[in-house]
XYZ file of C-alpha atoms in Angstrom:
693
model
C 0.000 0.000 0.000
C 1.307 3.433 -0.916
C 0.980 6.471 1.309
C 1.955 10.092 0.875
C 3.610 12.307 3.450
C 2.204 15.811 2.911
C 4.597 18.717 2.780
C 4.899 20.713 5.993
C 8.325 22.143 5.336
C 9.956 23.394 8.485
C 13.219 22.753 10.241
C 15.335 24.272 12.960
C 18.240 26.576 12.237
C 20.590 23.866 13.467
C 19.060 21.360 11.045
C 19.512 23.790 8.157
C 23.057 24.531 9.226
C 23.914 20.820 9.310
C 22.253 20.091 5.972
C 24.062 22.957 4.295
C 27.317 21.766 5.828
C 26.792 18.442 4.051
C 25.881 20.218 0.835
C 28.809 22.578 0.679
C 31.479 20.181 1.856
C 30.369 18.141 -1.131
C 30.190 21.088 -3.514
C 33.594 22.431 -2.454
C 35.242 19.032 -2.865
C 33.772 18.578 -6.349
C 34.778 22.095 -7.309
C 38.353 21.664 -6.039
C 38.665 18.444 -8.023
C 36.862 20.057 -10.963
C 35.261 16.643 -11.299
C 32.348 14.845 -9.726
C 28.603 14.973 -9.157
C 27.389 17.909 -7.071
C 23.703 17.608 -7.956
C 22.808 14.615 -5.787
C 24.394 15.896 -2.548
C 22.659 19.259 -2.963
C 19.263 17.632 -3.425
C 19.515 14.565 -1.190
C 21.315 16.065 1.817
C 18.089 16.504 3.864
C 17.004 12.858 3.594
C 20.542 11.689 4.348
C 20.724 14.016 7.345
C 17.480 12.688 8.811
C 18.521 9.072 8.308
C 22.020 9.481 9.729
C 21.095 11.591 12.748
C 17.774 10.048 13.780
C 17.801 6.412 12.653
C 21.150 4.936 11.660
C 22.724 2.767 14.367
C 26.463 2.837 13.807
C 29.711 3.446 15.636
C 32.146 5.795 13.861
C 34.873 4.655 16.277
C 34.401 1.067 15.090
C 33.058 0.894 11.524
C 33.091 -2.912 11.754
C 30.762 -3.258 14.745
C 28.791 -6.239 13.564
C 25.299 -5.236 14.651
C 25.442 -1.826 12.988
C 22.862 -0.760 10.452
C 24.171 -0.943 6.905
C 23.926 2.100 4.652
C 24.426 1.689 0.911
C 24.833 4.647 -1.404
C 23.628 2.796 -4.472
C 23.754 6.071 -6.384
C 27.509 5.917 -5.995
C 28.144 8.870 -8.291
C 26.987 11.048 -5.382
C 29.920 9.770 -3.335
C 30.719 13.152 -1.795
C 27.412 12.979 0.066
C 28.635 9.824 1.805
C 32.142 11.138 2.409
C 30.716 14.297 3.967
C 28.526 12.243 6.286
C 31.419 9.980 7.272
C 33.703 12.929 7.986
C 31.090 14.884 9.926
C 29.941 11.973 12.103
C 33.473 11.185 13.214
C 34.822 8.379 11.038
C 38.533 8.244 10.348
C 38.172 10.413 7.285
C 39.835 13.760 8.041
C 39.054 16.983 6.208
C 42.299 16.675 4.276
C 40.882 13.564 2.620
C 37.732 15.477 1.658
C 39.969 18.081 0.051
C 41.699 15.307 -1.913
C 38.477 14.044 -3.495
C 39.182 12.021 -6.653
C 42.955 12.452 -6.309
C 45.713 9.869 -6.444
C 46.130 7.948 -3.204
C 43.157 9.514 -1.395
C 40.481 7.700 0.581
C 37.802 9.628 -1.306
C 37.701 8.087 -4.785
C 35.188 9.081 -7.441
C 32.797 6.312 -6.418
C 32.677 4.611 -2.984
C 35.046 1.675 -2.562
C 34.657 -0.908 0.177
C 37.843 -1.494 2.119
C 39.365 1.832 1.121
C 37.181 4.326 2.977
C 36.150 3.639 6.597
C 32.371 3.278 6.761
C 31.796 2.362 3.116
C 29.876 -0.913 3.152
C 30.064 -1.817 -0.525
C 31.575 -0.565 -3.749
C 28.975 1.239 -5.838
C 28.807 3.317 -8.970
C 27.652 0.842 -11.625
C 23.986 1.627 -11.116
C 21.708 -1.030 -9.676
C 24.533 -2.953 -8.016
C 24.094 -1.295 -4.631
C 20.357 -1.882 -4.847
C 20.943 -5.636 -5.154
C 23.805 -5.604 -2.625
C 21.384 -4.214 -0.062
C 19.031 -7.129 -0.677
C 21.934 -9.474 0.020
C 22.779 -7.656 3.241
C 19.178 -7.945 4.412
C 19.212 -11.665 3.587
C 22.419 -12.114 5.602
C 20.884 -10.283 8.561
C 17.709 -12.382 8.397
C 19.631 -15.656 8.182
C 21.992 -14.880 11.053
C 19.128 -13.600 13.201
C 17.104 -16.754 12.562
C 20.053 -18.981 13.429
C 21.467 -17.184 16.454
C 18.796 -15.036 18.129
C 17.103 -16.466 21.177
C 14.250 -15.129 23.361
C 15.560 -12.020 25.056
C 18.712 -12.074 22.964
C 18.313 -10.279 19.655
C 22.027 -10.478 18.979
C 21.551 -9.859 15.257
C 19.051 -7.045 14.798
C 19.745 -4.261 12.348
C 18.390 -2.573 9.240
C 19.769 -2.123 5.755
C 19.176 1.305 4.265
C 20.057 2.561 0.817
C 19.816 5.752 -1.146
C 18.845 4.879 -4.707
C 18.439 6.926 -7.878
C 16.378 6.724 -11.034
C 19.336 5.022 -12.719
C 19.329 2.319 -10.046
C 15.645 1.672 -10.603
C 16.052 1.599 -14.388
C 18.887 -0.922 -14.474
C 17.748 -4.485 -15.012
C 19.539 -5.872 -11.978
C 17.158 -3.975 -9.682
C 14.197 -5.436 -11.554
C 15.611 -8.876 -10.740
C 16.479 -8.151 -7.114
C 13.401 -6.157 -6.061
C 10.734 -8.846 -6.614
C 12.873 -11.401 -4.807
C 13.180 -9.035 -1.832
C 9.412 -8.551 -1.874
C 8.772 -12.276 -2.094
C 11.101 -12.917 0.834
C 9.383 -10.192 2.890
C 12.623 -8.538 3.925
C 11.060 -6.049 6.293
C 14.355 -4.588 7.491
C 15.225 -3.310 4.033
C 14.452 0.402 3.539
C 15.361 2.366 0.419
C 15.140 6.135 -0.047
C 14.549 7.053 -3.688
C 16.076 10.382 -4.726
C 13.235 11.203 -7.105
C 14.663 14.298 -8.786
C 13.246 13.740 -12.302
C 16.642 14.305 -13.969
C 19.063 11.839 -15.542
C 22.546 12.451 -16.878
C 21.486 13.366 -20.396
C 17.797 14.216 -20.165
C 14.827 14.142 -17.820
C 12.974 11.077 -16.548
C 9.794 11.920 -18.536
C 11.805 11.053 -21.634
C 12.557 7.458 -20.587
C 11.109 6.638 -17.172
C 7.382 7.313 -17.019
C 6.139 4.238 -15.193
C 4.326 4.565 -11.884
C 7.259 3.698 -9.640
C 5.170 3.207 -6.510
C 2.755 0.823 -8.203
C 5.634 -1.096 -9.738
C 7.174 -1.710 -6.339
C 3.814 -2.466 -4.753
C 3.442 -5.180 -7.371
C 6.835 -6.503 -6.288
C 5.512 -6.810 -2.741
C 7.090 -3.644 -1.320
C 5.569 -1.072 0.985
C 5.774 2.349 -0.649
C 5.414 5.918 0.546
C 5.828 9.264 -1.166
C 7.220 12.459 0.313
C 6.221 15.494 -1.711
C 9.055 17.774 -0.606
C 12.619 16.524 -0.192
C 13.336 19.384 2.234
C 10.525 18.431 4.604
C 12.452 16.828 7.423
C 9.379 15.912 9.435
C 7.756 14.130 6.509
C 10.951 12.227 5.769
C 11.298 11.230 9.417
C 7.686 10.058 9.584
C 8.111 8.030 6.413
C 11.249 6.258 7.657
C 9.590 5.558 11.000
C 6.570 4.084 9.227
C 8.867 1.964 7.071
C 10.614 0.600 10.148
C 7.243 -0.392 11.590
C 6.411 -2.374 8.433
C 8.141 -5.649 9.299
C 6.863 -7.929 6.544
C 7.654 -5.884 3.465
C 10.724 -4.069 2.220
C 10.091 -0.347 1.869
C 10.646 2.205 -0.862
C 10.222 5.865 0.065
C 9.887 8.083 -2.998
C 11.174 11.526 -2.030
C 10.661 14.382 -4.484
C 13.935 16.265 -4.596
C 15.612 18.804 -6.856
C 18.976 17.947 -8.337
C 21.451 20.759 -7.744
C 19.123 22.286 -5.150
C 19.851 25.974 -4.562
C 21.887 26.490 -7.713
C 20.275 29.487 -9.459
C 21.211 28.358 -12.958
C 21.638 24.586 -12.710
C 18.944 23.296 -10.319
C 16.661 20.798 -12.057
C 18.973 20.516 -15.066
C 21.269 17.805 -16.409
C 24.152 20.232 -15.977
C 23.997 19.673 -12.217
C 24.465 15.926 -12.516
C 28.054 15.110 -13.384
C 30.156 18.261 -13.567
C 31.472 20.802 -11.096
C 29.166 23.803 -10.807
C 31.946 26.259 -11.604
C 33.405 28.927 -9.331
C 30.781 31.542 -10.150
C 27.835 29.164 -9.756
C 29.215 27.808 -6.474
C 29.293 31.362 -5.109
C 25.760 32.042 -6.319
C 24.493 28.801 -4.777
C 26.091 29.560 -1.432
C 24.599 33.039 -1.400
C 21.209 31.650 -2.389
C 21.227 29.240 0.570
C 22.721 31.706 3.027
C 26.161 30.114 3.198
C 29.470 32.013 3.314
C 31.262 32.049 -0.016
C 34.534 31.665 1.856
C 36.246 29.953 3.468
C 35.739 26.744 1.533
C 35.283 23.408 3.324
C 33.574 25.205 6.194
C 32.332 23.113 9.125
C 30.658 25.422 11.675
C 31.335 24.411 15.306
C 27.615 23.974 16.040
C 27.252 21.561 13.127
C 30.393 19.645 14.065
C 29.192 19.287 17.656
C 25.789 18.065 16.540
C 27.161 15.498 14.089
C 29.748 14.283 16.586
C 26.995 13.050 18.885
C 27.160 9.958 16.688
C 30.542 9.095 18.226
C 29.327 8.745 21.808
C 25.958 7.359 20.747
C 27.729 4.726 18.672
C 30.071 3.730 21.465
C 27.126 3.470 23.826
C 25.112 1.300 21.450
C 28.008 -1.037 20.800
C 28.743 -1.261 24.524
C 25.114 -2.209 25.185
C 25.363 -4.845 22.468
C 28.591 -6.218 23.916
C 26.920 -6.490 27.313
C 23.995 -8.371 25.761
C 26.368 -10.634 23.865
C 28.310 -11.356 27.048
C 25.132 -12.629 28.687
C 24.248 -14.563 25.535
C 27.674 -16.191 25.571
C 27.134 -17.470 29.101
C 23.763 -18.973 28.258
C 24.555 -20.183 24.738
C 28.343 -20.696 24.671
C 28.409 -22.976 21.634
C 26.314 -20.645 19.494
C 28.282 -17.612 20.676
C 31.580 -19.233 19.722
C 30.185 -20.255 16.364
C 28.897 -16.744 15.663
C 32.172 -15.101 16.646
C 34.053 -17.397 14.268
C 31.741 -16.245 11.491
C 32.178 -12.589 12.412
C 35.975 -12.979 12.556
C 36.081 -14.997 9.344
C 37.699 -17.993 11.034
C 37.195 -21.501 9.717
C 36.368 -24.145 12.339
C 39.103 -26.676 12.948
C 38.556 -29.761 10.831
C 35.875 -28.139 8.684
C 37.044 -30.180 5.682
C 37.714 -33.461 7.475
C 34.861 -35.298 5.768
C 35.715 -34.278 2.219
C 36.167 -37.596 0.400
C 39.216 -38.841 -1.442
C 37.988 -40.262 -4.707
C 39.410 -43.646 -5.813
C 40.820 -44.322 -9.262
C 37.993 -44.645 -11.766
C 38.583 -44.802 -15.511
C 34.978 -43.871 -16.202
C 34.953 -41.292 -13.424
C 32.338 -38.666 -12.695
C 31.562 -35.200 -13.931
C 33.332 -32.535 -11.920
C 29.925 -30.915 -11.258
C 28.850 -34.173 -9.581
C 32.104 -34.446 -7.651
C 31.613 -30.840 -6.561
C 28.174 -31.689 -5.213
C 29.575 -34.568 -3.185
C 32.287 -32.337 -1.760
C 29.775 -29.646 -0.788
C 27.617 -32.157 1.069
C 30.691 -33.324 2.970
C 31.680 -29.959 4.441
C 28.700 -27.592 4.505
C 27.428 -28.679 7.933
C 30.751 -27.576 9.433
C 30.447 -24.096 7.905
C 27.258 -22.451 9.209
C 27.951 -19.300 7.186
C 28.100 -21.205 3.891
C 24.912 -20.257 2.045
C 23.915 -20.014 -1.574
C 21.999 -21.338 -4.500
C 21.552 -21.351 -8.227
C 19.601 -19.553 -10.890
C 16.906 -22.264 -10.837
C 19.465 -24.924 -11.814
C 20.056 -26.979 -8.675
C 19.382 -30.266 -10.426
C 21.931 -29.424 -13.118
C 24.645 -27.731 -11.058
C 24.434 -30.179 -8.120
C 24.645 -27.328 -5.624
C 21.625 -27.973 -3.407
C 22.672 -28.505 0.203
C 20.722 -31.578 1.247
C 18.585 -31.279 4.379
C 19.816 -27.717 4.933
C 16.444 -26.098 4.362
C 15.545 -23.313 1.992
C 15.896 -19.635 2.826
C 12.321 -18.490 2.531
C 9.782 -16.186 4.064
C 8.596 -18.353 6.978
C 5.008 -17.109 6.718
C 4.620 -18.662 3.266
C 2.487 -21.777 3.397
C 4.562 -24.817 2.482
C 1.743 -26.013 0.276
C 2.304 -22.969 -1.930
C 5.899 -23.946 -2.593
C 6.997 -26.379 -5.231
C 10.276 -28.280 -5.409
C 12.477 -29.752 -2.732
C 11.767 -28.605 0.811
C 14.201 -30.852 2.665
C 14.979 -29.241 5.979
C 12.018 -26.883 5.837
C 11.412 -23.299 4.753
C 12.578 -20.462 6.965
C 15.074 -17.636 7.238
C 17.426 -20.217 8.780
C 17.467 -22.212 5.533
C 20.728 -22.301 3.636
C 19.582 -22.916 0.070
C 18.805 -19.699 -1.793
C 16.092 -20.002 -4.410
C 17.083 -17.187 -6.772
C 14.842 -18.048 -9.683
C 16.130 -17.278 -13.166
C 17.988 -14.147 -12.059
C 21.710 -14.553 -12.719
C 22.661 -10.879 -12.489
C 20.804 -10.272 -9.240
C 22.087 -13.578 -7.875
C 25.679 -12.394 -8.264
C 24.995 -8.938 -6.882
C 22.925 -10.216 -3.954
C 25.724 -12.674 -3.175
C 28.145 -9.727 -3.101
C 25.915 -8.049 -0.537
C 25.847 -11.165 1.608
C 29.640 -11.387 1.549
C 30.046 -7.661 2.231
C 27.681 -7.932 5.204
C 30.014 -10.367 6.901
C 29.472 -13.696 8.622
C 28.600 -15.367 5.328
C 30.582 -17.261 2.680
C 28.092 -17.191 -0.199
C 28.078 -19.265 -3.370
C 26.151 -19.046 -6.611
C 25.696 -21.492 -9.461
C 24.679 -21.483 -13.109
C 25.966 -22.615 -16.508
C 29.302 -21.133 -17.577
C 27.832 -19.419 -20.631
C 25.528 -17.430 -18.341
C 28.497 -15.932 -16.539
C 27.944 -13.188 -19.130
C 24.846 -12.161 -17.163
C 26.865 -12.055 -13.941
C 30.025 -10.347 -15.123
C 29.320 -6.920 -13.524
C 28.798 -8.565 -10.134
C 31.847 -10.816 -10.472
C 33.996 -7.825 -11.402
C 32.826 -5.916 -8.331
C 33.359 -8.954 -6.098
C 36.945 -9.001 -7.339
C 37.355 -5.256 -6.840
C 36.091 -5.642 -3.253
C 38.185 -8.779 -2.618
C 35.156 -10.642 -1.312
C 35.302 -14.228 -0.118
C 32.636 -15.856 -2.269
C 32.431 -18.700 -4.747
C 30.911 -18.614 -8.225
C 30.180 -22.144 -9.458
C 29.882 -22.556 -13.228
C 29.017 -25.920 -14.749
C 28.491 -27.139 -18.347
C 31.846 -25.649 -19.183
C 32.447 -26.389 -22.870
C 31.173 -27.678 -26.203
C 30.865 -31.057 -24.473
C 27.558 -29.704 -23.221
C 26.317 -31.108 -26.492
C 22.894 -30.881 -28.038
C 21.866 -27.540 -26.532
C 24.151 -26.015 -29.113
C 26.230 -22.843 -29.421
C 23.917 -20.643 -27.344
C 24.794 -22.724 -24.296
C 28.313 -23.872 -25.180
C 30.920 -21.641 -23.605
C 33.869 -20.663 -25.791
C 35.267 -17.314 -24.687
C 33.960 -17.376 -21.126
C 36.972 -18.817 -19.307
C 39.231 -16.291 -21.026
C 36.813 -13.496 -20.110
C 36.821 -14.531 -16.464
C 40.607 -14.818 -16.415
C 40.768 -11.225 -17.631
C 39.229 -9.948 -14.367
C 41.960 -8.818 -11.945
C 42.124 -10.637 -8.579
C 39.544 -13.253 -9.600
C 40.806 -16.794 -9.101
C 39.584 -19.095 -11.876
C 39.899 -22.841 -11.247
C 39.029 -25.564 -13.762
C 39.737 -28.878 -12.005
C 40.675 -31.935 -14.057
C 39.113 -34.693 -11.979
C 37.194 -35.374 -8.777
C 40.196 -35.018 -6.461
C 41.264 -31.738 -8.011
C 37.664 -30.609 -7.517
C 37.916 -31.410 -3.807
C 41.110 -29.370 -3.470
C 39.559 -26.558 -5.504
C 36.753 -26.280 -2.970
C 39.277 -26.113 -0.140
C 41.075 -23.287 -1.920
C 37.798 -21.478 -2.576
C 36.644 -21.608 1.045
C 40.061 -20.570 2.343
C 40.393 -17.648 -0.065
C 39.948 -14.616 2.191
C 40.816 -11.783 -0.175
C 39.629 -12.936 -3.577
C 36.503 -14.518 -5.022
C 36.876 -17.876 -6.741
C 35.162 -19.302 -9.799
C 34.921 -23.075 -10.115
C 34.579 -24.215 -13.742
C 33.011 -27.669 -13.841
C 32.116 -30.239 -16.487
C 28.809 -31.732 -17.440
C 30.423 -34.887 -18.835
C 32.193 -37.597 -16.870
C 35.928 -37.221 -16.305
C 38.272 -40.099 -15.391
C 39.428 -40.030 -11.793
C 43.193 -40.336 -11.950
C 45.144 -42.913 -9.965
C 46.987 -40.659 -7.538
C 49.434 -43.458 -6.722
C 50.603 -43.175 -10.306
C 50.093 -39.455 -10.804
C 51.076 -36.543 -8.579
C 48.753 -35.640 -5.677
C 45.846 -33.332 -6.460
C 47.129 -30.965 -3.762
C 49.332 -29.604 -6.521
C 46.279 -27.614 -7.591
C 47.051 -25.151 -4.815
C 49.990 -23.930 -6.878
C 47.858 -23.461 -9.958
C 49.856 -25.863 -12.119
C 51.915 -28.912 -11.252
C 53.739 -31.784 -12.910
C 51.204 -34.547 -13.133
C 53.498 -37.113 -14.755
C 57.096 -36.769 -15.872
C 59.968 -38.317 -17.770
C 63.655 -37.390 -17.655
C 64.600 -34.688 -20.169
C 61.160 -34.465 -21.810
C 60.864 -33.665 -25.505
C 57.489 -32.079 -25.002
C 55.200 -30.728 -22.288
C 51.454 -31.216 -22.630
C 49.422 -28.788 -20.527
C 45.694 -29.115 -19.928
C 42.854 -27.960 -17.713
C 39.577 -29.566 -16.749
C 38.180 -32.263 -18.985
C 41.218 -32.150 -21.264
C 43.561 -33.474 -18.555
C 42.293 -36.980 -19.237
C 43.034 -36.479 -22.936
C 46.692 -35.547 -22.412
C 47.102 -38.579 -20.134
C 45.962 -40.789 -22.993
C 48.081 -38.861 -25.486
C 51.181 -39.316 -23.331
C 50.757 -43.065 -23.419
C 50.509 -43.031 -27.207
C 53.496 -40.714 -27.665
C 55.621 -42.806 -25.328
C 55.115 -45.707 -27.709
C 56.698 -43.515 -30.391
C 59.684 -42.836 -28.103
C 58.591 -39.252 -27.512
C 59.186 -38.301 -23.900
C 56.299 -36.245 -22.528
C 55.788 -34.306 -19.321
C 52.171 -33.779 -18.290
C 51.160 -30.595 -16.496
C 47.741 -30.043 -15.020
C 47.088 -26.301 -14.929
C 43.707 -25.700 -13.302
C 44.400 -22.067 -12.357
C 46.501 -19.461 -14.132
C 46.079 -17.044 -11.241
C 47.379 -19.434 -8.595
C 50.272 -20.430 -10.853
C 51.255 -16.841 -11.635
C 51.400 -16.139 -7.890
C 54.165 -18.742 -7.437
C 57.870 -17.857 -7.377
C 59.579 -17.706 -10.764
C 61.781 -20.641 -9.835
C 58.770 -22.892 -9.334
C 57.114 -21.711 -12.544
C 60.256 -22.384 -14.549
C 60.631 -25.785 -12.929
C 57.124 -26.811 -13.994
C 57.311 -25.162 -17.422
C 60.984 -24.891 -18.423
C 61.331 -22.183 -21.084
C 63.466 -24.384 -23.351
C 60.963 -27.272 -23.690
C 58.291 -27.203 -26.414
C 54.784 -26.970 -24.993
C 51.262 -27.655 -26.208
C 48.275 -26.434 -24.218
C 44.923 -28.166 -24.570
C 41.689 -26.511 -23.447
C 38.174 -26.671 -24.894
C 37.775 -22.918 -25.072
C 39.312 -19.775 -26.457
C 43.054 -19.913 -27.127
C 43.412 -16.306 -25.990
C 46.199 -15.862 -23.464
C 47.758 -19.310 -23.697
C 50.706 -17.981 -25.689
C 52.208 -16.647 -22.449
C 52.748 -20.245 -21.329
C 53.517 -22.102 -24.565
C 55.714 -19.398 -26.120
C 56.387 -18.762 -29.812
C 57.454 -22.310 -30.534
C 54.523 -23.956 -28.834
C 50.925 -24.495 -29.841
C 47.421 -24.349 -28.420
C 44.647 -26.789 -29.185
C 41.533 -24.782 -28.398
C 38.404 -23.272 -29.919
C 38.111 -19.870 -31.529
C 34.721 -20.301 -33.161
C 31.225 -21.086 -31.935
C 29.981 -24.592 -31.285
C 27.165 -26.587 -32.825
C 24.294 -28.818 -31.792
C 25.333 -32.457 -31.487
C 26.074 -35.008 -28.772
C 28.951 -33.944 -26.559
C 31.344 -36.736 -27.535
C 30.769 -35.982 -31.208
C 31.415 -32.291 -30.584
C 34.717 -33.008 -28.853
C 35.810 -35.296 -31.682
C 34.840 -32.862 -34.456
C 36.673 -30.007 -32.730
C 39.858 -32.008 -32.343
C 39.717 -32.865 -28.671
C 40.926 -36.426 -28.974
C 44.157 -38.098 -27.890
C 44.773 -38.966 -31.544
C 44.659 -35.317 -32.650
C 46.854 -34.209 -29.756
C 49.458 -36.791 -30.796
C 49.221 -35.664 -34.414
C 49.730 -32.019 -33.455
C 52.591 -32.938 -31.116
C 54.494 -34.862 -33.764
C 53.978 -32.051 -36.279
C 55.239 -29.329 -33.971
C 58.250 -31.378 -32.896
C 59.191 -31.900 -36.548
C 58.691 -28.209 -37.303
C 60.927 -27.113 -34.457
C 63.566 -29.708 -35.339
C 63.932 -28.253 -38.839
C 64.012 -24.621 -37.720
């Protein structure tokens, strides 16, 4: 149901002073940098002021206090609004950093970056991402509260707020995330919509004429409208009403004016993404009763008022610590478990039940092996939560008997599909529906919240839909796992639309992302260990649909070699040739080695499941595994892009640089040259070529 807060614009002189302090710290920083977005801070400062001074529970002295409210500036282009708030409320962001906005080495980059600026919860700027991140944070809060809260002990109890823009609401990722949030009844999720009617290049009537309130009501959200973005009382009443609505997420549409107070640029595109200019800054300050100089002015009364957040925050955290101390005495096991999650510590022996797979010439698909590994460890990791884009039966990622994360008021009879373990906010299987982009972005929010190691799953070709979220996960150095199955043309009859070609190369191009394509079941088990243990980088697991032989580890090197990215799987003294492979092609080079040995060609086999892990090894190790003077052939059922760095000018790559086709998987692999026979043929040819050169 939508309600409207009528305009009764009035505020105290102190309120106006504080709001203008936010505005002109932002304007001065943008002007000094001659770069940035002054329009949003000028228009949205009142709503931000009300939220941060009357509602937001946080501790500037400890930005990582776990039970704090989360605030997401999804409209990340308005970053100076957030930096001004962080500086004014006492975070470790001194005025000198505000003056260095958008400059080399500063803590005030053009868009907010998690881990760089104290108090920034998530990296935003690509519009819509923060919107979906907030949904993930609310999911994390709901799960942890359901698992750990006890009567009289609401240890996990906080809200997630966000400031969103028209661009956030237009981007498709928000249209994926919003209905899921409504379905899940995430009542502690409250978004303030900066409804200023202006986009970067035009006005919203040109492209964005839907009834926003009705749209979100249809998604299952509670909506309210505030007619005047300067009406502090109306904004406060709306947020208070939203907090009282516990079974629906809330969207508050607040009518603002971009570039508010600027005589010549208010309500124009010119106020969006460029400095106002020295003359216009002076006119705006005069118009709003603010001194033209000095710049970066923080009046003592405003500073004193904002700094109340410091003592209030310390007090709130102290009260929480006292509550947690009592909780720990009554529920010591749960308290220890929760603290391990908060601190990011893995329980001792968490992986003790992961199986060692016996030699099996037929073997199993690495997606199936992955599923077995997940079942073996998930119970020991209470923060391990995730799901697929409606593909559990294909990706083998459902956690058996772990329950499904679901609105607990939903009647079970209304729900189709597996319900092992029940339906509640304590469930650990996320049902994302067919929403790959939101799945990735929501997972980022869960990881950024803390206490959660999230995973997602879909087919490798659909990583295209998730790329923006994966890139941001890498930028934020989040500990999360992206599972991608059906990793090559061996997918078969579904054809080129579903057969990944360039996708592994595209993922490898993302800085910090660890890409692992295990070659058999035991490498898959080690890959999962690496993924869970990876604290400062997300991991993608690239898994096969088809069966892969499980190597005899008494004959071949231990799968633990995966930890170094590449390792010598099988060797001969003074090899003539090195065959390198990843994933399903490891079995092919094993067969090829046997055939080449019969021709008196000495072959070293190297399994190379992860370029990133290998490149992180010392040069001496890398040269030991891949000596520069030995001819090399790399084999991978995907794009050849990038392999030249490992095989060199004299080597070769057996890969795919064209689209696939529709046919059974084994036929596809044969037609595209992924057979031991073709590898041997190419090996003999390249050895002859190099011998004659």
